[in-house]
Each structure stands twice: as C-alpha cells, then as structure tokens.
Amino acid sequence: MSGADETSVTREPDGQDESDVPTSGEVVPERFSSDELFQRIIADADHEITSGTRELFFSAVAGGLAISITFLVYASLYPQADGGIARVLLYPLGFIYIIIGGYQLYTENTLPPVLLTLERLASVPSLLRHWLIVLLGNFAGGAIGAIVLAYGGVFEPPAVEAAITFAKDGIAIARWDLFFKGAFAGLVVAGLVWVDFAARDTISRVVLIYIAFLTIPLGNLFHVVVSFTEVVFAMLVTDEVAFIPGMTDFVIPVLLGNTIGGVVLLTLVNYYQTSEHRLESGRFADARKLSVREWLAGGLAGRTYVPVVDTIEEIVRDADSYRVLVPISNPRTERDLVELACTLAGSRESGAVHVVHFVQAPEHGAFHGDPEQHDRIVDASERQLEAFEPMGEHHDIEFQTSTVVTPRSFEDVFDTANRLSPDLVLMGWGRDTVWSSARAERPLDELTNQLPTDFLIVRDRGLEPDEILLPTAGGPNADLGAEIAGILQTTADIEVTLLHVVDGPGEREAGERFLQKLAADYDLTDPNLVVDTSGDIERSICDAAHDRAMVIIGASERGLLSRLVTDSLHLSILDDVEGSMLLAERPSERTFLERLIGAGSRENRREGIGERE
C-alpha cells in the first residue's frame, strides 16, 4: 500500500454486499456502529416477518430437528465424561447448524422482528404470529427427534438414563427459578443476535455461537426447545415423567423466561442505545409507520406491515367527494384503466382519483439499505406517473399519484384501501397486474373476503364500449354494476342492455317488472330489457354478449376476488366473451368474530350471476 490515506479492497467479507465496500480514499471504520448494526438486523428482520407460514413452519421444524442433535450429543457425552466442561463440549452443535444454516429458532430468529415492531413498521399481531409459527415448528421438530431417539435404538442405556435425568431435574426446579434461568439464557441468545451481525466472516460467527451457547449448560440455564425435547423423550421412555406436568412445571416457565429475557433485558436496551437516525440509511427511511391502532390490531385495523417505500401522503378525506383508488403495476400498459377511473370520478360533483404504482420488490433484502437504488426506482416511477396527470385536468377532478415498493404488493393494495378509505378500488386483472404478485402474510382467501370498500375488477379488451351488457338478479353487487353502467351511459353515448335470467316462461312478467324498476332506480336511459326464460345463466350471457363491447357482472354469494385469486372461479364466459369485462363486488357483512377467526361466511343473498362448479 503506497499511502496511509488510500484504501484498497480485494474482496468482500462474508455477509457484506456491495454497499459495504469502501471506495478509494474512504476511511474504513474499525467496527459497526450501533445504528449500522440496527440497520443490518432490520434487513434480516424484514425477511423473517414477511415469510410465508409454510416457509416459516418447515424452517422451524428443521431447527427443532437440529436441536435434537444437541440433545443427542449432550446426553451421550454426559455419562462418558468424568465431569466438568467435558460433558457439555458438544452442546452448541445443534445451534451452530441452525444459525449458520439459516433455520428458524425460537429466541434467535424471533428477536430481530421485535425491532420492526418497536419502530411500528410491523404490528404486534404480526410479531405474535411469527413467534407462534416458529415455536410450534420447533416443538414439532424436537418431538420428531425425540421419537426417533426413543424408539430408534440410537441411545446407549447410560445415555437414556442421562436424558431422563435432564427432564426430571428440570421439573424438580421451582418455577420461578426456571423462569430466571430461562431469562438469562434469553439474554445470552439476544446478545448473540447483535454480536452475530457484527461478525464479518463465518469462522468468527461459529466461534461466537459456540461460546454463547456453551454458557447455557455451564451456567445450568435452559433453552425452551431443548427442554421440550427432553420432556417428550422422557415421557416416551419412562412413566416417571408426564407431558402436562412437564409442560407446566418445566417448559412453560423456561419459555416465558427466554422470551422476556431476550426481549426486555437486551433487545429493548440495545434498541434504545441507537440514535434517532438509525433508519435514515436503511431500507425503511421513507416508510410511513403504522398508526397506533394498526400497530395494536394489525389487519383488523387496516394493515399489518409497512412497505419498503410508501410515498402516499396522509389525506384529509372530504366526506362529499367520490374517490377512486387505482392500483397499477405497469403505468405503460394500464393507461385505459386510469382513464376509466377518471371517467367514473368525473361523473360526480367532487371526484378524485388516486393512482398508486405498486413496484414488486424482491422478497429477500430489497434495497438492503441502498439509497441510490431506492431513489432510482422512485424517480422512475414518478416519471411514468406524470403522464397520467393531464387526465385529471381533462376530467376536472382531483388527481394524485403515489409509489409503493413492497414484496407483498397484492396485500398492500388492501392495506392502502383501508388507509385511504376510497369509494371504489378499480383494479386490472391479468398477467401484467398486481394479481401476479399475490403474495400475502394473511391467508389470501381471508384477505379477499374482507373487502374494505367496493371493488371493480377490469379485464381490459378495449375500454371504449359502444354497448354494455348488465346481467343482473339484484343484490348489492349487481347494484354496483348498475351504478357503473349508469355513469358510463351518462358520460358517453352508450347503449345499455339489462339481462335477467328466469327459470321458465311463467316468470317472464315478473322478470320484466324487476328490470323496469332497476332501470328507474339508476336512471338508465331507454335500456334494452331482456328476460331469458332458459334458466341457463352462462349460456344466456354468452349469447347476449356476442356483439357487446363490455359486460358488467356482479359477484355471486361466494364472491369474486377470493375466487379469482385462488383460480377457483369457474365461469366459461370469462374466456368466451370477446369484449372487456367488469367484475363488481361490494363488502359482505361479517361479524367481528368472523373477521377475527377466519374468512367466515358471506351474507346469503342472490347476486348477479351464478357459478358453475
């Protein structure tokens, strides 16, 4: 090296990306600051808390199986050594496999998401969900390992006796003592989380992990997954240990201690030693935090997680305005969708359109704290959205654009609708839309069955219709379709045909009265009224729509969005009709309990079209 002020870099240390590599002339810090450690942990926590249930659970199962390796070598070595440190030398082995291998372990991988929750970037329910899935997976893996060890003839008799003794000794300890022993073990693991992210190579990480987890048996401390595996094994091979007492007198006190020790004693302390600028160079620098209500209630109050980038400004909603939210993924190909939204909003005295460009971010490590990449994506999005602004001026409406960058763009559409409370969400349906990014933390069926407002899904095959066909059997979703047809008829010279399918000629007169009333209710001008007596809804629509440019369909009682996203909507007309299609759905009425525990059942009502199973 020719000069003390020059820095050369020949390779990147393990665990670093290009943003960590210094340029020539830049001073290289000897160690990471607390803010830099925080940013590295946040990037990892984002991956953890946004992982799918299946991914989390089976990674946690692998972690539980790795813990059974610790149990195996600990019990096998224990009777062979004369005493002292020799008995516990291989105890950390399973933990090394877990951390270096990236498996999920309760206490180790569950602590980083606490930082997201403290920053109000993730909700408390999201954190608890993450903890529960990982804990159940660890217990499942530990139980599988215990069963194999109990019945597979792996242990020698002395090792069996030692393994039984571990569980019996743990149950014999007072619960408060177990709690505090678990708390110190949680403290050790939480400290390792921070120190591990400061390590720059794999060898250093292995040494740190080994020393940290060696302190657990040396200090006569307890880790909850190891304790659970010990109890299950002892229960299987002896009558002296029962499952329920083992859980209540051993595993649960250790679980509470591990959790509180890790979260309260160290995670909170390390969090509050960072500065208020800890996120400025991180991936959430421009993210808008959850409201207190969202933070506490998660999806029940609106959203559970904050996107990587969210340029949506908080708005003061005018009660008299009619707002249309338009989520798009490609501004170049969804121009007609925005034009339709402006047409709908322009029909009202105080109309507004808000176009949100959802940019799909990589699931793992998006941006990774790279502000230049962040700025490039946001600037490119804003330039494309500027092309829509003349539409707002042309229709004399309030017009806004925003950008959201997220690995969960489909779910964030619903979160955004909850935040902005529009009157209508107008979405495109096809490959090049947010439907292709239907990844969500919540179950998709539940997500799409809990609509925050009216939804209009557009299959675009040309949105300048000369005629509109509206098949209807009544109900709120069909009413939404009639509203849209009335607006389009008012703003352009479009002929509207109302179609009602009945079961026979004897119902024709009643069907005609029904259509006449519907036309009057929505001020449809001289619509064509068609009553089909065949009883075959899909065939009737296909026949009537043969030359029509647009078909507007209301949801059946089973809904449209939930079935579109799961590819379980079986309507031949979706492929047979040549023109554009608008699929209308309004929120169903569900109790708080139904929303809390799952999808629930939709209000049983007759809607615009039947479905063929």
PDB file of N, CA, C and O in Angstrom, residues 87-149:
ATOM      1  N   ARG A  87     -18.321 -32.599  29.704  1.00  0.00           N
ATOM      2  CA  ARG A  87     -19.670 -33.122  29.485  1.00  0.00           C
ATOM      3  C   ARG A  87     -20.482 -32.278  28.502  1.00  0.00           C
ATOM      4  O   ARG A  87     -21.425 -32.766  27.895  1.00  0.00           O
ATOM      5  N   VAL A  88     -20.150 -31.023  28.381  1.00  0.00           N
ATOM      6  CA  VAL A  88     -21.011 -30.106  27.616  1.00  0.00           C
ATOM      7  C   VAL A  88     -20.320 -29.548  26.379  1.00  0.00           C
ATOM      8  O   VAL A  88     -20.853 -28.643  25.746  1.00  0.00           O
ATOM      9  N   LEU A  89     -19.169 -30.091  26.017  1.00  0.00           N
ATOM     10  CA  LEU A  89     -18.396 -29.505  24.928  1.00  0.00           C
ATOM     11  C   LEU A  89     -19.154 -29.474  23.602  1.00  0.00           C
ATOM     12  O   LEU A  89     -18.948 -28.571  22.787  1.00  0.00           O
ATOM     13  N   LEU A  90     -20.020 -30.464  23.342  1.00  0.00           N
ATOM     14  CA  LEU A  90     -20.728 -30.513  22.062  1.00  0.00           C
ATOM     15  C   LEU A  90     -22.156 -29.982  22.145  1.00  0.00           C
ATOM     16  O   LEU A  90     -22.910 -30.072  21.170  1.00  0.00           O
ATOM     17  N   TYR A  91     -22.535 -29.427  23.270  1.00  0.00           N
ATOM     18  CA  TYR A  91     -23.894 -28.884  23.421  1.00  0.00           C
ATOM     19  C   TYR A  91     -24.233 -27.847  22.344  1.00  0.00           C
ATOM     20  O   TYR A  91     -25.353 -27.840  21.817  1.00  0.00           O
ATOM     21  N   PRO A  92     -23.332 -26.946  21.949  1.00  0.00           N
ATOM     22  CA  PRO A  92     -23.704 -25.903  20.968  1.00  0.00           C
ATOM     23  C   PRO A  92     -23.861 -26.403  19.531  1.00  0.00           C
ATOM     24  O   PRO A  92     -24.218 -25.613  18.649  1.00  0.00           O
ATOM     25  N   LEU A  93     -23.586 -27.701  19.259  1.00  0.00           N
ATOM     26  CA  LEU A  93     -23.525 -28.161  17.872  1.00  0.00           C
ATOM     27  C   LEU A  93     -24.819 -27.893  17.111  1.00  0.00           C
ATOM     28  O   LEU A  93     -24.806 -27.370  15.983  1.00  0.00           O
ATOM     29  N   GLY A  94     -25.955 -28.265  17.692  1.00  0.00           N
ATOM     30  CA  GLY A  94     -27.236 -28.056  17.004  1.00  0.00           C
ATOM     31  C   GLY A  94     -27.517 -26.589  16.735  1.00  0.00           C
ATOM     32  O   GLY A  94     -28.061 -26.221  15.675  1.00  0.00           O
ATOM     33  N   PHE A  95     -27.121 -25.709  17.661  1.00  0.00           N
ATOM     34  CA  PHE A  95     -27.347 -24.273  17.491  1.00  0.00           C
ATOM     35  C   PHE A  95     -26.481 -23.712  16.371  1.00  0.00           C
ATOM     36  O   PHE A  95     -26.897 -22.792  15.652  1.00  0.00           O
ATOM     37  N   ILE A  96     -25.268 -24.255  16.214  1.00  0.00           N
ATOM     38  CA  ILE A  96     -24.410 -23.817  15.099  1.00  0.00           C
ATOM     39  C   ILE A  96     -25.065 -24.179  13.772  1.00  0.00           C
ATOM     40  O   ILE A  96     -25.115 -23.371  12.836  1.00  0.00           O
ATOM     41  N   TYR A  97     -25.602 -25.413  13.678  1.00  0.00           N
ATOM     42  CA  TYR A  97     -26.304 -25.815  12.455  1.00  0.00           C
ATOM     43  C   TYR A  97     -27.453 -24.845  12.148  1.00  0.00           C
ATOM     44  O   TYR A  97     -27.664 -24.446  11.002  1.00  0.00           O
ATOM     45  N   ILE A  98     -28.201 -24.487  13.173  1.00  0.00           N
ATOM     46  CA  ILE A  98     -29.384 -23.646  12.974  1.00  0.00           C
ATOM     47  C   ILE A  98     -29.010 -22.260  12.485  1.00  0.00           C
ATOM     48  O   ILE A  98     -29.556 -21.753  11.490  1.00  0.00           O
ATOM     49  N   ILE A  99     -28.065 -21.615  13.151  1.00  0.00           N
ATOM     50  CA  ILE A  99     -27.773 -20.216  12.839  1.00  0.00           C
ATOM     51  C   ILE A  99     -26.991 -20.091  11.535  1.00  0.00           C
ATOM     52  O   ILE A  99     -27.320 -19.255  10.682  1.00  0.00           O
ATOM     53  N   ILE A 100     -25.989 -20.925  11.351  1.00  0.00           N
ATOM     54  CA  ILE A 100     -25.234 -20.859  10.101  1.00  0.00           C
ATOM     55  C   ILE A 100     -26.095 -21.331   8.932  1.00  0.00           C
ATOM     56  O   ILE A 100     -26.008 -20.809   7.819  1.00  0.00           O
ATOM     57  N   GLY A 101     -26.955 -22.323   9.176  1.00  0.00           N
ATOM     58  CA  GLY A 101     -27.822 -22.842   8.124  1.00  0.00           C
ATOM     59  C   GLY A 101     -29.056 -22.003   7.853  1.00  0.00           C
ATOM     60  O   GLY A 101     -29.780 -22.254   6.888  1.00  0.00           O
ATOM     61  N   GLY A 102     -29.313 -21.006   8.681  1.00  0.00           N
ATOM     62  CA  GLY A 102     -30.450 -20.118   8.453  1.00  0.00           C
ATOM     63  C   GLY A 102     -31.789 -20.706   8.834  1.00  0.00           C
ATOM     64  O   GLY A 102     -32.831 -20.259   8.342  1.00  0.00           O
ATOM     65  N   TYR A 103     -31.812 -21.716   9.710  1.00  0.00           N
ATOM     66  CA  TYR A 103     -33.079 -22.274  10.169  1.00  0.00           C
ATOM     67  C   TYR A 103     -33.726 -21.335  11.191  1.00  0.00           C
ATOM     68  O   TYR A 103     -33.080 -20.436  11.729  1.00  0.00           O
ATOM     69  N   GLN A 104     -34.983 -21.594  11.453  1.00  0.00           N
ATOM     70  CA  GLN A 104     -35.721 -20.782  12.416  1.00  0.00           C
ATOM     71  C   GLN A 104     -35.591 -21.386  13.813  1.00  0.00           C
ATOM     72  O   GLN A 104     -35.790 -22.579  13.999  1.00  0.00           O
ATOM     73  N   LEU A 105     -35.270 -20.555  14.782  1.00  0.00           N
ATOM     74  CA  LEU A 105     -35.172 -20.993  16.174  1.00  0.00           C
ATOM     75  C   LEU A 105     -35.834 -19.972  17.068  1.00  0.00           C
ATOM     76  O   LEU A 105     -35.517 -18.777  16.992  1.00  0.00           O
ATOM     77  N   TYR A 106     -36.752 -20.425  17.888  1.00  0.00           N
ATOM     78  CA  TYR A 106     -37.378 -19.511  18.835  1.00  0.00           C
ATOM     79  C   TYR A 106     -36.291 -18.983  19.771  1.00  0.00           C
ATOM     80  O   TYR A 106     -35.499 -19.746  20.315  1.00  0.00           O
ATOM     81  N   THR A 107     -36.265 -17.701  19.976  1.00  0.00           N
ATOM     82  CA  THR A 107     -35.298 -16.883  20.722  1.00  0.00           C
ATOM     83  C   THR A 107     -34.276 -16.266  19.784  1.00  0.00           C
ATOM     84  O   THR A 107     -33.985 -15.089  19.919  1.00  0.00           O
ATOM     85  N   GLU A 108     -33.729 -16.993  18.828  1.00  0.00           N
ATOM     86  CA  GLU A 108     -32.683 -16.407  17.994  1.00  0.00           C
ATOM     87  C   GLU A 108     -33.277 -15.671  16.797  1.00  0.00           C
ATOM     88  O   GLU A 108     -33.108 -14.471  16.648  1.00  0.00           O
ATOM     89  N   ASN A 109     -34.029 -16.355  15.945  1.00  0.00           N
ATOM     90  CA  ASN A 109     -34.615 -15.708  14.772  1.00  0.00           C
ATOM     91  C   ASN A 109     -35.870 -14.915  15.091  1.00  0.00           C
ATOM     92  O   ASN A 109     -36.366 -14.175  14.242  1.00  0.00           O
ATOM     93  N   THR A 110     -36.423 -15.085  16.279  1.00  0.00           N
ATOM     94  CA  THR A 110     -37.649 -14.358  16.617  1.00  0.00           C
ATOM     95  C   THR A 110     -37.371 -13.008  17.257  1.00  0.00           C
ATOM     96  O   THR A 110     -38.291 -12.219  17.447  1.00  0.00           O
ATOM     97  N   LEU A 111     -36.121 -12.707  17.583  1.00  0.00           N
ATOM     98  CA  LEU A 111     -35.830 -11.430  18.223  1.00  0.00           C
ATOM     99  C   LEU A 111     -35.702 -10.251  17.247  1.00  0.00           C
ATOM    100  O   LEU A 111     -36.186  -9.160  17.542  1.00  0.00           O
ATOM    101  N   PRO A 112     -35.052 -10.412  16.059  1.00  0.00           N
ATOM    102  CA  PRO A 112     -34.971  -9.266  15.144  1.00  0.00           C
ATOM    103  C   PRO A 112     -36.319  -8.628  14.801  1.00  0.00           C
ATOM    104  O   PRO A 112     -36.407  -7.396  14.745  1.00  0.00           O
ATOM    105  N   PRO A 113     -37.407  -9.408  14.574  1.00  0.00           N
ATOM    106  CA  PRO A 113     -38.678  -8.744  14.275  1.00  0.00           C
ATOM    107  C   PRO A 113     -39.209  -7.852  15.393  1.00  0.00           C
ATOM    108  O   PRO A 113     -40.060  -6.996  15.146  1.00  0.00           O
ATOM    109  N   VAL A 114     -38.704  -8.035  16.621  1.00  0.00           N
ATOM    110  CA  VAL A 114     -39.116  -7.138  17.706  1.00  0.00           C
ATOM    111  C   VAL A 114     -38.729  -5.703  17.375  1.00  0.00           C
ATOM    112  O   VAL A 114     -39.453  -4.754  17.689  1.00  0.00           O
ATOM    113  N   LEU A 115     -37.578  -5.540  16.705  1.00  0.00           N
ATOM    114  CA  LEU A 115     -37.132  -4.194  16.352  1.00  0.00           C
ATOM    115  C   LEU A 115     -38.087  -3.549  15.350  1.00  0.00           C
ATOM    116  O   LEU A 115     -38.373  -2.347  15.430  1.00  0.00           O
ATOM    117  N   LEU A 116     -38.579  -4.340  14.384  1.00  0.00           N
ATOM    118  CA  LEU A 116     -39.573  -3.805  13.450  1.00  0.00           C
ATOM    119  C   LEU A 116     -40.829  -3.368  14.189  1.00  0.00           C
ATOM    120  O   LEU A 116     -41.440  -2.352  13.860  1.00  0.00           O
ATOM    121  N   THR A 117     -41.217  -4.137  15.187  1.00  0.00           N
ATOM    122  CA  THR A 117     -42.418  -3.814  15.950  1.00  0.00           C
ATOM    123  C   THR A 117     -42.203  -2.557  16.791  1.00  0.00           C
ATOM    124  O   THR A 117     -43.096  -1.707  16.885  1.00  0.00           O
ATOM    125  N   LEU A 118     -41.028  -2.429  17.388  1.00  0.00           N
ATOM    126  CA  LEU A 118     -40.735  -1.223  18.165  1.00  0.00           C
ATOM    127  C   LEU A 118     -40.753   0.024  17.287  1.00  0.00           C
ATOM    128  O   LEU A 118     -41.134   1.106  17.740  1.00  0.00           O
ATOM    129  N   GLU A 119     -40.342  -0.122  16.031  1.00  0.00           N
ATOM    130  CA  GLU A 119     -40.347   1.014  15.101  1.00  0.00           C
ATOM    131  C   GLU A 119     -41.724   1.261  14.494  1.00  0.00           C
ATOM    132  O   GLU A 119     -41.897   2.161  13.691  1.00  0.00           O
ATOM    133  N   ARG A 120     -42.697   0.427  14.860  1.00  0.00           N
ATOM    134  CA  ARG A 120     -44.050   0.500  14.296  1.00  0.00           C
ATOM    135  C   ARG A 120     -44.034   0.283  12.784  1.00  0.00           C
ATOM    136  O   ARG A 120     -44.837   0.833  12.040  1.00  0.00           O
ATOM    137  N   LEU A 121     -43.105  -0.572  12.323  1.00  0.00           N
ATOM    138  CA  LEU A 121     -43.076  -0.999  10.940  1.00  0.00           C
ATOM    139  C   LEU A 121     -43.809  -2.321  10.765  1.00  0.00           C
ATOM    140  O   LEU A 121     -44.165  -2.693   9.655  1.00  0.00           O
ATOM    141  N   ALA A 122     -43.985  -3.051  11.841  1.00  0.00           N
ATOM    142  CA  ALA A 122     -44.765  -4.291  11.863  1.00  0.00           C
ATOM    143  C   ALA A 122     -45.683  -4.252  13.067  1.00  0.00           C
ATOM    144  O   ALA A 122     -45.359  -3.648  14.091  1.00  0.00           O
ATOM    145  N   SER A 123     -46.841  -4.896  12.940  1.00  0.00           N
ATOM    146  CA  SER A 123     -47.830  -4.851  14.015  1.00  0.00           C
ATOM    147  C   SER A 123     -47.529  -5.903  15.081  1.00  0.00           C
ATOM    148  O   SER A 123     -46.818  -6.890  14.836  1.00  0.00           O
ATOM    149  N   VAL A 124     -48.103  -5.706  16.250  1.00  0.00           N
ATOM    150  CA  VAL A 124     -47.967  -6.675  17.334  1.00  0.00           C
ATOM    151  C   VAL A 124     -48.553  -8.033  16.924  1.00  0.00           C
ATOM    152  O   VAL A 124     -47.931  -9.070  17.183  1.00  0.00           O
ATOM    153  N   PRO A 125     -49.740  -8.091  16.277  1.00  0.00           N
ATOM    154  CA  PRO A 125     -50.237  -9.402  15.824  1.00  0.00           C
ATOM    155  C   PRO A 125     -49.291 -10.103  14.855  1.00  0.00           C
ATOM    156  O   PRO A 125     -49.162 -11.329  14.897  1.00  0.00           O
ATOM    157  N   SER A 126     -48.595  -9.359  13.992  1.00  0.00           N
ATOM    158  CA  SER A 126     -47.628  -9.980  13.077  1.00  0.00           C
ATOM    159  C   SER A 126     -46.488 -10.611  13.852  1.00  0.00           C
ATOM    160  O   SER A 126     -46.032 -11.713  13.529  1.00  0.00           O
ATOM    161  N   LEU A 127     -46.018  -9.900  14.866  1.00  0.00           N
ATOM    162  CA  LEU A 127     -44.931 -10.431  15.696  1.00  0.00           C
ATOM    163  C   LEU A 127     -45.372 -11.698  16.416  1.00  0.00           C
ATOM    164  O   LEU A 127     -44.647 -12.702  16.431  1.00  0.00           O
ATOM    165  N   LEU A 128     -46.563 -11.665  17.008  1.00  0.00           N
ATOM    166  CA  LEU A 128     -47.053 -12.828  17.742  1.00  0.00           C
ATOM    167  C   LEU A 128     -47.283 -14.012  16.799  1.00  0.00           C
ATOM    168  O   LEU A 128     -47.028 -15.165  17.162  1.00  0.00           O
ATOM    169  N   ARG A 129     -47.785 -13.730  15.598  1.00  0.00           N
ATOM    170  CA  ARG A 129     -47.950 -14.793  14.606  1.00  0.00           C
ATOM    171  C   ARG A 129     -46.610 -15.447  14.302  1.00  0.00           C
ATOM    172  O   ARG A 129     -46.491 -16.683  14.245  1.00  0.00           O
ATOM    173  N   HIS A 130     -45.594 -14.616  14.083  1.00  0.00           N
ATOM    174  CA  HIS A 130     -44.264 -15.128  13.778  1.00  0.00           C
ATOM    175  C   HIS A 130     -43.751 -16.009  14.916  1.00  0.00           C
ATOM    176  O   HIS A 130     -43.241 -17.115  14.684  1.00  0.00           O
ATOM    177  N   TRP A 131     -43.877 -15.529  16.124  1.00  0.00           N
ATOM    178  CA  TRP A 131     -43.424 -16.299  17.286  1.00  0.00           C
ATOM    179  C   TRP A 131     -44.145 -17.637  17.372  1.00  0.00           C
ATOM    180  O   TRP A 131     -43.528 -18.669  17.616  1.00  0.00           O
ATOM    181  N   LEU A 132     -45.457 -17.612  17.213  1.00  0.00           N
ATOM    182  CA  LEU A 132     -46.252 -18.831  17.373  1.00  0.00           C
ATOM    183  C   LEU A 132     -45.881 -19.876  16.328  1.00  0.00           C
ATOM    184  O   LEU A 132     -45.709 -21.061  16.650  1.00  0.00           O
ATOM    185  N   ILE A 133     -45.755 -19.466  15.060  1.00  0.00           N
ATOM    186  CA  ILE A 133     -45.432 -20.420  13.998  1.00  0.00           C
ATOM    187  C   ILE A 133     -44.063 -21.041  14.239  1.00  0.00           C
ATOM    188  O   ILE A 133     -43.877 -22.265  14.114  1.00  0.00           O
ATOM    189  N   VAL A 134     -43.074 -20.214  14.593  1.00  0.00           N
ATOM    190  CA  VAL A 134     -41.729 -20.731  14.823  1.00  0.00           C
ATOM    191  C   VAL A 134     -41.702 -21.655  16.034  1.00  0.00           C
ATOM    192  O   VAL A 134     -41.077 -22.727  15.997  1.00  0.00           O
ATOM    193  N   LEU A 135     -42.391 -21.283  17.099  1.00  0.00           N
ATOM    194  CA  LEU A 135     -42.394 -22.119  18.301  1.00  0.00           C
ATOM    195  C   LEU A 135     -43.036 -23.478  18.021  1.00  0.00           C
ATOM    196  O   LEU A 135     -42.512 -24.525  18.417  1.00  0.00           O
ATOM    197  N   LEU A 136     -44.172 -23.470  17.331  1.00  0.00           N
ATOM    198  CA  LEU A 136     -44.838 -24.731  17.004  1.00  0.00           C
ATOM    199  C   LEU A 136     -43.966 -25.592  16.094  1.00  0.00           C
ATOM    200  O   LEU A 136     -43.890 -26.820  16.253  1.00  0.00           O
ATOM    201  N   GLY A 137     -43.298 -24.964  15.128  1.00  0.00           N
ATOM    202  CA  GLY A 137     -42.400 -25.712  14.250  1.00  0.00           C
ATOM    203  C   GLY A 137     -41.223 -26.302  15.008  1.00  0.00           C
ATOM    204  O   GLY A 137     -40.839 -27.463  14.789  1.00  0.00           O
ATOM    205  N   ASN A 138     -40.621 -25.520  15.900  1.00  0.00           N
ATOM    206  CA  ASN A 138     -39.522 -26.033  16.725  1.00  0.00           C
ATOM    207  C   ASN A 138     -39.972 -27.203  17.586  1.00  0.00           C
ATOM    208  O   ASN A 138     -39.271 -28.219  17.703  1.00  0.00           O
ATOM    209  N   PHE A 139     -41.152 -27.066  18.196  1.00  0.00           N
ATOM    210  CA  PHE A 139     -41.672 -28.161  19.027  1.00  0.00           C
ATOM    211  C   PHE A 139     -41.932 -29.411  18.179  1.00  0.00           C
ATOM    212  O   PHE A 139     -41.650 -30.534  18.606  1.00  0.00           O
ATOM    213  N   ALA A 140     -42.469 -29.225  16.970  1.00  0.00           N
ATOM    214  CA  ALA A 140     -42.726 -30.370  16.097  1.00  0.00           C
ATOM    215  C   ALA A 140     -41.427 -31.069  15.722  1.00  0.00           C
ATOM    216  O   ALA A 140     -41.319 -32.302  15.769  1.00  0.00           O
ATOM    217  N   GLY A 141     -40.404 -30.285  15.345  1.00  0.00           N
ATOM    218  CA  GLY A 141     -39.113 -30.875  15.008  1.00  0.00           C
ATOM    219  C   GLY A 141     -38.457 -31.554  16.192  1.00  0.00           C
ATOM    220  O   GLY A 141     -37.892 -32.654  16.066  1.00  0.00           O
ATOM    221  N   GLY A 142     -38.536 -30.904  17.373  1.00  0.00           N
ATOM    222  CA  GLY A 142     -37.980 -31.511  18.574  1.00  0.00           C
ATOM    223  C   GLY A 142     -38.684 -32.794  18.942  1.00  0.00           C
ATOM    224  O   GLY A 142     -38.046 -33.772  19.371  1.00  0.00           O
ATOM    225  N   ALA A 143     -40.020 -32.815  18.780  1.00  0.00           N
ATOM    226  CA  ALA A 143     -40.787 -34.027  19.090  1.00  0.00           C
ATOM    227  C   ALA A 143     -40.419 -35.173  18.138  1.00  0.00           C
ATOM    228  O   ALA A 143     -40.284 -36.329  18.563  1.00  0.00           O
ATOM    229  N   ILE A 144     -40.256 -34.858  16.857  1.00  0.00           N
ATOM    230  CA  ILE A 144     -39.859 -35.891  15.890  1.00  0.00           C
ATOM    231  C   ILE A 144     -38.500 -36.471  16.274  1.00  0.00           C
ATOM    232  O   ILE A 144     -38.288 -37.694  16.274  1.00  0.00           O
ATOM    233  N   GLY A 145     -37.569 -35.585  16.614  1.00  0.00           N
ATOM    234  CA  GLY A 145     -36.251 -36.047  17.031  1.00  0.00           C
ATOM    235  C   GLY A 145     -36.310 -36.906  18.278  1.00  0.00           C
ATOM    236  O   GLY A 145     -35.627 -37.939  18.377  1.00  0.00           O
ATOM    237  N   ALA A 146     -37.147 -36.507  19.247  1.00  0.00           N
ATOM    238  CA  ALA A 146     -37.282 -37.271  20.489  1.00  0.00           C
ATOM    239  C   ALA A 146     -37.874 -38.650  20.217  1.00  0.00           C
ATOM    240  O   ALA A 146     -37.456 -39.650  20.822  1.00  0.00           O
ATOM    241  N   ILE A 147     -38.840 -38.736  19.322  1.00  0.00           N
ATOM    242  CA  ILE A 147     -39.472 -40.024  18.995  1.00  0.00           C
ATOM    243  C   ILE A 147     -38.445 -40.965  18.355  1.00  0.00           C
ATOM    244  O   ILE A 147     -38.358 -42.154  18.694  1.00  0.00           O
ATOM    245  N   VAL A 148     -37.643 -40.425  17.417  1.00  0.00           N
ATOM    246  CA  VAL A 148     -36.623 -41.248  16.767  1.00  0.00           C
ATOM    247  C   VAL A 148     -35.597 -41.734  17.786  1.00  0.00           C
ATOM    248  O   VAL A 148     -35.183 -42.904  17.785  1.00  0.00           O
ATOM    249  N   LEU A 149     -35.179 -40.855  18.686  1.00  0.00           N
ATOM    250  CA  LEU A 149     -34.199 -41.234  19.702  1.00  0.00           C
ATOM    251  C   LEU A 149     -34.779 -42.245  20.688  1.00  0.00           C
ATOM    252  O   LEU A 149     -34.061 -43.121  21.184  1.00  0.00           O
TER     253      LEU A 149
END
